Amino acid sequence: MAIRTVAAGHPKALADYAASRGANRRELLKRSSLAEADLAAPDSRVPVAKYVAMLDAAALLLDAPGIALEFGAAVMMEDISIVGLVCAAAETVGEGRRQLNRYARLMIDDGQQMSEHLELVRRQDGIWLEATSQAFIDHPRLVECAFARCLTGAKRLMASTPCHDGARAFPHEIHFAHPAPPHRAVHARIFGVPLVFGAGRNAFRVSEDFLNFRLPPSNRYVFGVLSERAEALLKSLEGSRTARGQVESLLMRCLHTGEASMDIIAGKMGVSRQTLLRRLKAEGVTFETVLDELRHRLALHYLSGKRVSVNETAYLVGFSDPASFSRAFKRWTGASPSSVSAATVKT
């Protein structure tokens, strides 16, 4: 069974938000079994279970059971994920929904093969947008956060943009699959519309005017650039479903701990060492090659893009001492890591 993952921008933004409200950041990371290195690149992947654990930890540490709703309402999708930027650059809400469906897996990938993550359903009682991810059914805080972010963001746009009254009255009603929680008052405050809990689905009722609402004009060139980047990320995510991709994903989360052995990774994948060896061989690679190439890419990323020191980079990519890292870096690039770091600072 594929590991459900979420873009690291989500737990990174949550850690920032919870810390701004007084939560101990180190404790948040500890309780969710995450490290700062796991959150360094917003488009990298983190297990959904660890993100949910951070939501639970934030609720406990801040004594705020409605933290997922408050976080969703406070932090816009454009600040977390490229998907938010792509959707915001669409011409209408309807086109934004289509873009969301195309790239939704970049936010949360639960391994399902779905034609639409946000399905448009026309019923006798109105037009509904239904979130179909099983992850939302299994983890109520995820859908609370997603709906609060989506609906609050739409209201912000409509408050600053001329629109038909039929669009402004959004949403008309919200259904949640999970039973009514103790923090229902937070739902009422943030959404301000009729709520139905235990409905067996996660959906909100909208109008035709809302679907046709024209978003503020955007630069179509920028839209094209964002879409191209999103396509590349989607292709990379598809690749992560290979044995190599799974190994890389797991290695990225444990390189800094020094626990990057084949036995440990095979255990995390729930297979034997021999099975993993066989699967990698079928893809034309070895575990050692995957590890070496990943360290190479990450080292370049840290040194040239993140202003991380040579010693810190050595630690982050799993070397026990800077000298060993320097030798490996010279083998990869023909240059010393200090020269790359110095060149970055000068520019």
GROMACS .gro file of C-alpha atoms in nm:
model
  347
    1MET     CA    1   0.000   0.000   0.000
    2ALA     CA    2   0.138   0.342  -0.101
    3ILE     CA    3   0.233   0.583   0.176
    4ARG     CA    4   0.006   0.885   0.183
    5THR     CA    5   0.212   1.202   0.151
    6VAL     CA    6   0.161   1.575   0.175
    7ALA     CA    7   0.374   1.859   0.040
    8ALA     CA    8   0.620   1.973   0.310
    9GLY     CA    9   0.491   2.328   0.271
   10HIS     CA   10   0.186   2.229   0.476
   11PRO     CA   11   0.359   2.111   0.797
   12LYS     CA   12   0.618   2.390   0.755
   13ALA     CA   13   0.342   2.653   0.750
   14LEU     CA   14   0.165   2.481   1.040
   15ALA     CA   15   0.483   2.479   1.249
   16ASP     CA   16   0.532   2.850   1.176
   17TYR     CA   17   0.169   2.932   1.260
   18ALA     CA   18   0.154   2.725   1.579
   19ALA     CA   19   0.486   2.868   1.697
   20SER     CA   20   0.355   3.222   1.637
   21ARG     CA   21   0.072   3.138   1.874
   22GLY     CA   22   0.308   3.018   2.145
   23ALA     CA   23   0.360   2.647   2.074
   24ASN     CA   24   0.708   2.507   2.128
   25ARG     CA   25   0.836   2.440   1.776
   26ARG     CA   26   1.085   2.177   1.885
   27GLU     CA   27   0.813   1.989   2.069
   28LEU     CA   28   0.584   2.008   1.765
   29LEU     CA   29   0.851   1.850   1.548
   30LYS     CA   30   0.933   1.588   1.808
   31ARG     CA   31   0.571   1.480   1.848
   32SER     CA   32   0.527   1.452   1.472
   33SER     CA   33   0.861   1.269   1.420
   34LEU     CA   34   0.981   1.539   1.184
   35ALA     CA   35   1.300   1.742   1.159
   36GLU     CA   36   1.359   2.091   1.020
   37ALA     CA   37   1.539   1.929   0.725
   38ASP     CA   38   1.215   1.749   0.632
   39LEU     CA   39   1.048   2.089   0.589
   40ALA     CA   40   1.330   2.271   0.409
   41ALA     CA   41   1.187   2.231   0.057
   42PRO     CA   42   0.811   2.308   0.036
   43ASP     CA   43   0.755   2.072  -0.258
   44SER     CA   44   0.922   1.769  -0.097
   45ARG     CA   45   0.701   1.499   0.052
   46VAL     CA   46   0.613   1.421   0.413
   47PRO     CA   47   0.391   1.132   0.531
   48VAL     CA   48   0.034   1.247   0.590
   49ALA     CA   49   0.040   1.064   0.924
   50LYS     CA   50   0.319   1.293   1.047
   51TYR     CA   51   0.133   1.605   0.932
   52VAL     CA   52  -0.178   1.486   1.114
   53ALA     CA   53   0.036   1.416   1.421
   54MET     CA   54   0.156   1.778   1.407
   55LEU     CA   55  -0.204   1.904   1.385
   56ASP     CA   56  -0.290   1.690   1.688
   57ALA     CA   57   0.018   1.813   1.876
   58ALA     CA   58  -0.062   2.178   1.798
   59ALA     CA   59  -0.418   2.131   1.923
   60LEU     CA   60  -0.288   1.980   2.247
   61LEU     CA   61  -0.001   2.222   2.309
   62LEU     CA   62  -0.216   2.528   2.242
   63ASP     CA   63  -0.531   2.385   2.400
   64ALA     CA   64  -0.704   2.469   2.071
   65PRO     CA   65  -0.910   2.176   1.938
   66GLY     CA   66  -1.013   2.388   1.639
   67ILE     CA   67  -0.653   2.460   1.538
   68ALA     CA   68  -0.692   2.302   1.192
   69LEU     CA   69  -0.978   2.540   1.111
   70GLU     CA   70  -0.792   2.842   1.249
   71PHE     CA   71  -0.474   2.751   1.063
   72GLY     CA   72  -0.667   2.701   0.738
   73ALA     CA   73  -0.842   3.036   0.772
   74ALA     CA   74  -0.521   3.222   0.858
   75VAL     CA   75  -0.274   3.090   0.597
   76MET     CA   76  -0.353   3.112   0.227
   77MET     CA   77  -0.287   2.826  -0.013
   78GLU     CA   78  -0.072   3.054  -0.229
   79ASP     CA   79   0.172   3.078   0.063
   80ILE     CA   80   0.200   2.700   0.099
   81SER     CA   81   0.181   2.532  -0.239
   82ILE     CA   82   0.234   2.600  -0.607
   83VAL     CA   83  -0.117   2.457  -0.653
   84GLY     CA   84  -0.258   2.763  -0.478
   85LEU     CA   85  -0.065   2.991  -0.714
   86VAL     CA   86  -0.188   2.803  -1.022
   87CYS     CA   87  -0.552   2.814  -0.906
   88ALA     CA   88  -0.530   3.184  -0.815
   89ALA     CA   89  -0.399   3.259  -1.166
   90ALA     CA   90  -0.700   3.092  -1.332
   91GLU     CA   91  -0.961   3.307  -1.506
   92THR     CA   92  -1.269   3.176  -1.322
   93VAL     CA   93  -1.353   2.969  -1.016
   94GLY     CA   94  -1.458   2.688  -1.251
   95GLU     CA   95  -1.118   2.686  -1.421
   96GLY     CA   96  -0.952   2.704  -1.079
   97ARG     CA   97  -1.139   2.387  -0.980
   98ARG     CA   98  -1.014   2.211  -1.293
   99GLN     CA   99  -0.657   2.311  -1.217
  100LEU     CA  100  -0.700   2.195  -0.858
  101ASN     CA  101  -0.818   1.856  -0.979
  102ARG     CA  102  -0.516   1.827  -1.207
  103TYR     CA  103  -0.259   1.912  -0.941
  104ALA     CA  104  -0.431   1.813  -0.615
  105ARG     CA  105  -0.188   1.524  -0.562
  106LEU     CA  106   0.092   1.779  -0.521
  107MET     CA  107  -0.083   1.885  -0.200
  108ILE     CA  108  -0.207   1.551  -0.066
  109ASP     CA  109  -0.140   1.224  -0.245
  110ASP     CA  110  -0.328   0.935  -0.091
  111GLY     CA  111  -0.254   0.684  -0.364
  112GLN     CA  112  -0.609   0.682  -0.500
  113GLN     CA  113  -0.681   0.682  -0.872
  114MET     CA  114  -0.949   0.952  -0.890
  115SER     CA  115  -1.071   1.147  -1.190
  116GLU     CA  116  -1.158   1.443  -0.968
  117HIS     CA  117  -1.045   1.536  -0.617
  118LEU     CA  118  -1.303   1.816  -0.600
  119GLU     CA  119  -1.603   1.676  -0.786
  120LEU     CA  120  -1.884   1.892  -0.922
  121VAL     CA  121  -2.215   1.722  -0.841
  122ARG     CA  122  -2.552   1.858  -0.955
  123ARG     CA  123  -2.839   1.730  -0.742
  124GLN     CA  124  -3.198   1.824  -0.679
  125ASP     CA  125  -3.095   2.024  -0.372
  126GLY     CA  126  -2.832   2.225  -0.561
  127ILE     CA  127  -2.477   2.229  -0.694
  128TRP     CA  128  -2.220   2.065  -0.470
  129LEU     CA  129  -1.842   2.056  -0.469
  130GLU     CA  130  -1.742   1.730  -0.303
  131ALA     CA  131  -1.392   1.649  -0.176
  132THR     CA  132  -1.345   1.283  -0.263
  133SER     CA  133  -1.012   1.202  -0.095
  134GLN     CA  134  -1.025   0.911   0.146
  135ALA     CA  135  -0.760   1.091   0.352
  136PHE     CA  136  -1.026   1.352   0.437
  137ILE     CA  137  -1.259   1.079   0.559
  138ASP     CA  138  -0.990   0.916   0.771
  139HIS     CA  139  -0.851   1.241   0.916
  140PRO     CA  140  -1.121   1.501   0.990
  141ARG     CA  141  -0.866   1.771   1.075
  142LEU     CA  142  -0.738   1.756   0.716
  143VAL     CA  143  -1.074   1.840   0.565
  144GLU     CA  144  -1.143   2.104   0.830
  145CYS     CA  145  -0.818   2.274   0.737
  146ALA     CA  146  -0.873   2.240   0.361
  147PHE     CA  147  -1.229   2.372   0.368
  148ALA     CA  148  -1.141   2.664   0.596
  149ARG     CA  149  -0.853   2.761   0.364
  150CYS     CA  150  -1.055   2.721   0.046
  151LEU     CA  151  -1.364   2.905   0.164
  152THR     CA  152  -1.183   3.183   0.348
  153GLY     CA  153  -0.961   3.242   0.045
  154ALA     CA  154  -1.262   3.264  -0.186
  155LYS     CA  155  -1.433   3.510   0.047
  156ARG     CA  156  -1.122   3.727   0.054
  157LEU     CA  157  -1.124   3.745  -0.325
  158MET     CA  158  -1.493   3.829  -0.347
  159ALA     CA  159  -1.463   4.097  -0.081
  160SER     CA  160  -1.211   4.282  -0.297
  161THR     CA  161  -1.356   4.210  -0.642
  162PRO     CA  162  -1.693   4.316  -0.791
  163CYS     CA  163  -1.917   4.012  -0.822
  164HIS     CA  164  -2.279   3.902  -0.845
  165ASP     CA  165  -2.466   3.865  -0.515
  166GLY     CA  166  -2.527   3.501  -0.603
  167ALA     CA  167  -2.153   3.439  -0.602
  168ARG     CA  168  -2.092   3.638  -0.286
  169ALA     CA  169  -2.339   3.420  -0.093
  170PHE     CA  170  -2.085   3.141  -0.066
  171PRO     CA  171  -2.107   2.869   0.044
  172HIS     CA  172  -2.475   2.803   0.109
  173GLU     CA  173  -2.422   2.492   0.321
  174ILE     CA  174  -2.139   2.260   0.426
  175HIS     CA  175  -2.149   1.884   0.488
  176PHE     CA  176  -1.883   1.697   0.685
  177ALA     CA  177  -1.845   1.320   0.689
  178HIS     CA  178  -1.731   1.308   1.052
  179PRO     CA  179  -1.957   1.349   1.358
  180ALA     CA  180  -1.999   1.689   1.521
  181PRO     CA  181  -1.680   1.764   1.720
  182PRO     CA  182  -1.656   1.945   2.055
  183HIS     CA  183  -1.519   2.254   1.877
  184ARG     CA  184  -1.827   2.303   1.661
  185ALA     CA  185  -1.840   2.668   1.772
  186VAL     CA  186  -1.516   2.729   1.582
  187HIS     CA  187  -1.677   2.589   1.267
  188ALA     CA  188  -1.972   2.822   1.311
  189ARG     CA  189  -1.746   3.124   1.362
  190ILE     CA  190  -1.527   3.057   1.059
  191PHE     CA  191  -1.789   2.939   0.811
  192GLY     CA  192  -2.105   3.121   0.922
  193VAL     CA  193  -2.335   2.895   0.720
  194PRO     CA  194  -2.552   2.589   0.798
  195LEU     CA  195  -2.338   2.287   0.886
  196VAL     CA  196  -2.430   1.919   0.870
  197PHE     CA  197  -2.206   1.667   1.047
  198GLY     CA  198  -2.213   1.290   1.000
  199ALA     CA  199  -2.327   1.343   0.641
  200GLY     CA  200  -2.105   1.066   0.502
  201ARG     CA  201  -1.930   1.305   0.263
  202ASN     CA  202  -1.729   1.626   0.266
  203ALA     CA  203  -1.893   1.884   0.041
  204PHE     CA  204  -2.019   2.241   0.015
  205ARG     CA  205  -2.315   2.378  -0.180
  206VAL     CA  206  -2.249   2.660  -0.425
  207SER     CA  207  -2.427   2.854  -0.699
  208GLU     CA  208  -2.373   2.874  -1.074
  209ASP     CA  209  -2.278   3.238  -1.021
  210PHE     CA  210  -1.995   3.128  -0.793
  211LEU     CA  211  -1.856   2.882  -1.049
  212ASN     CA  212  -1.861   3.156  -1.314
  213PHE     CA  213  -1.706   3.418  -1.085
  214ARG     CA  214  -1.411   3.580  -1.264
  215LEU     CA  215  -1.097   3.593  -1.057
  216PRO     CA  216  -0.884   3.909  -1.057
  217PRO     CA  217  -0.688   3.942  -1.385
  218SER     CA  218  -0.359   3.753  -1.385
  219ASN     CA  219  -0.055   3.742  -1.608
  220ARG     CA  220  -0.112   3.447  -1.841
  221TYR     CA  221   0.261   3.411  -1.897
  222VAL     CA  222   0.305   3.364  -1.523
  223PHE     CA  223   0.017   3.115  -1.530
  224GLY     CA  224   0.203   2.919  -1.799
  225VAL     CA  225   0.529   2.919  -1.601
  226LEU     CA  226   0.350   2.802  -1.287
  227SER     CA  227   0.169   2.529  -1.478
  228GLU     CA  228   0.497   2.408  -1.631
  229ARG     CA  229   0.653   2.386  -1.285
  230ALA     CA  230   0.348   2.205  -1.149
  231GLU     CA  231   0.366   1.954  -1.436
  232ALA     CA  232   0.730   1.883  -1.352
  233LEU     CA  233   0.643   1.828  -0.988
  234LEU     CA  234   0.355   1.600  -1.085
  235LYS     CA  235   0.589   1.393  -1.301
  236SER     CA  236   0.832   1.371  -1.010
  237LEU     CA  237   0.553   1.258  -0.779
  238GLU     CA  238   0.454   0.986  -1.024
  239GLY     CA  239   0.817   0.875  -1.020
  240SER     CA  240   0.807   0.848  -0.641
  241ARG     CA  241   0.577   0.550  -0.680
  242THR     CA  242   0.865   0.349  -0.823
  243ALA     CA  243   1.095   0.156  -0.589
  244ARG     CA  244   1.365   0.418  -0.648
  245GLY     CA  245   1.124   0.702  -0.575
  246GLN     CA  246   1.008   0.538  -0.253
  247VAL     CA  247   1.367   0.482  -0.142
  248GLU     CA  248   1.458   0.845  -0.216
  249SER     CA  249   1.154   0.972  -0.029
  250LEU     CA  250   1.242   0.768   0.279
  251LEU     CA  251   1.612   0.857   0.259
  252MET     CA  252   1.535   1.229   0.252
  253ARG     CA  253   1.365   1.197   0.589
  254CYS     CA  254   1.647   1.008   0.761
  255LEU     CA  255   1.974   1.111   0.596
  256HIS     CA  256   2.054   1.357   0.872
  257THR     CA  257   2.010   1.087   1.137
  258GLY     CA  258   2.280   0.864   0.988
  259GLU     CA  259   2.023   0.582   0.957
  260ALA     CA  260   2.040   0.547   0.582
  261SER     CA  261   2.117   0.179   0.551
  262MET     CA  262   1.944  -0.053   0.309
  263ASP     CA  263   1.812  -0.268   0.593
  264ILE     CA  264   1.646   0.029   0.762
  265ILE     CA  265   1.488   0.157   0.439
  266ALA     CA  266   1.362  -0.191   0.348
  267GLY     CA  267   1.206  -0.215   0.695
  268LYS     CA  268   1.031   0.119   0.652
  269MET     CA  269   0.894  -0.005   0.318
  270GLY     CA  270   0.773  -0.326   0.481
  271VAL     CA  271   0.982  -0.553   0.256
  272SER     CA  272   1.292  -0.766   0.301
  273ARG     CA  273   1.638  -0.649   0.200
  274GLN     CA  274   1.640  -0.903  -0.085
  275THR     CA  275   1.302  -0.788  -0.214
  276LEU     CA  276   1.417  -0.426  -0.220
  277LEU     CA  277   1.741  -0.528  -0.390
  278ARG     CA  278   1.543  -0.715  -0.655
  279ARG     CA  279   1.300  -0.426  -0.714
  280LEU     CA  280   1.579  -0.174  -0.754
  281LYS     CA  281   1.770  -0.407  -0.986
  282ALA     CA  282   1.459  -0.436  -1.203
  283GLU     CA  283   1.471  -0.056  -1.241
  284GLY     CA  284   1.840  -0.064  -1.331
  285VAL     CA  285   1.982   0.089  -1.013
  286THR     CA  286   2.140  -0.015  -0.685
  287PHE     CA  287   2.070   0.119  -0.338
  288GLU     CA  288   2.420   0.267  -0.322
  289THR     CA  289   2.364   0.455  -0.650
  290VAL     CA  290   2.033   0.598  -0.533
  291LEU     CA  291   2.187   0.710  -0.203
  292ASP     CA  292   2.492   0.866  -0.369
  293GLU     CA  293   2.293   1.056  -0.634
  294LEU     CA  294   2.043   1.182  -0.378
  295ARG     CA  295   2.323   1.314  -0.155
  296HIS     CA  296   2.473   1.487  -0.459
  297ARG     CA  297   2.147   1.663  -0.549
  298LEU     CA  298   2.068   1.766  -0.194
  299ALA     CA  299   2.419   1.895  -0.133
  300LEU     CA  300   2.395   2.123  -0.437
  301HIS     CA  301   2.049   2.234  -0.325
  302TYR     CA  302   2.162   2.325   0.026
  303LEU     CA  303   2.484   2.497  -0.074
  304SER     CA  304   2.360   2.692  -0.376
  305GLY     CA  305   2.005   2.770  -0.274
  306LYS     CA  306   1.969   2.775   0.102
  307ARG     CA  307   2.287   2.947   0.228
  308VAL     CA  308   2.365   2.645   0.446
  309SER     CA  309   2.724   2.604   0.566
  310VAL     CA  310   2.948   2.321   0.447
  311ASN     CA  311   2.946   2.157   0.791
  312GLU     CA  312   2.565   2.181   0.816
  313THR     CA  313   2.527   2.038   0.465
  314ALA     CA  314   2.755   1.746   0.549
  315TYR     CA  315   2.529   1.666   0.844
  316LEU     CA  316   2.205   1.709   0.649
  317VAL     CA  317   2.309   1.468   0.374
  318GLY     CA  318   2.428   1.205   0.620
  319PHE     CA  319   2.807   1.235   0.644
  320SER     CA  320   2.965   1.181   0.984
  321ASP     CA  321   3.240   1.435   0.922
  322PRO     CA  322   3.302   1.730   0.683
  323ALA     CA  323   3.617   1.574   0.539
  324SER     CA  324   3.430   1.270   0.406
  325PHE     CA  325   3.165   1.500   0.264
  326SER     CA  326   3.428   1.719   0.092
  327ARG     CA  327   3.585   1.415  -0.075
  328ALA     CA  328   3.246   1.295  -0.199
  329PHE     CA  329   3.153   1.643  -0.322
  330LYS     CA  330   3.476   1.673  -0.520
  331ARG     CA  331   3.405   1.332  -0.675
  332TRP     CA  332   3.058   1.453  -0.777
  333THR     CA  333   3.147   1.796  -0.909
  334GLY     CA  334   3.523   1.829  -0.939
  335ALA     CA  335   3.508   2.125  -0.697
  336SER     CA  336   3.518   2.169  -0.323
  337PRO     CA  337   3.191   2.242  -0.136
  338SER     CA  338   3.344   2.559   0.010
  339SER     CA  339   3.401   2.700  -0.339
  340VAL     CA  340   3.037   2.643  -0.436
  341SER     CA  341   2.917   2.798  -0.109
  342ALA     CA  342   3.146   3.101  -0.156
  343ALA     CA  343   3.029   3.154  -0.514
  344THR     CA  344   2.667   3.151  -0.395
  345VAL     CA  345   2.733   3.414  -0.129
  346LYS     CA  346   2.905   3.645  -0.381
  347THR     CA  347   2.609   3.635  -0.616
   0.00000   0.00000   0.00000
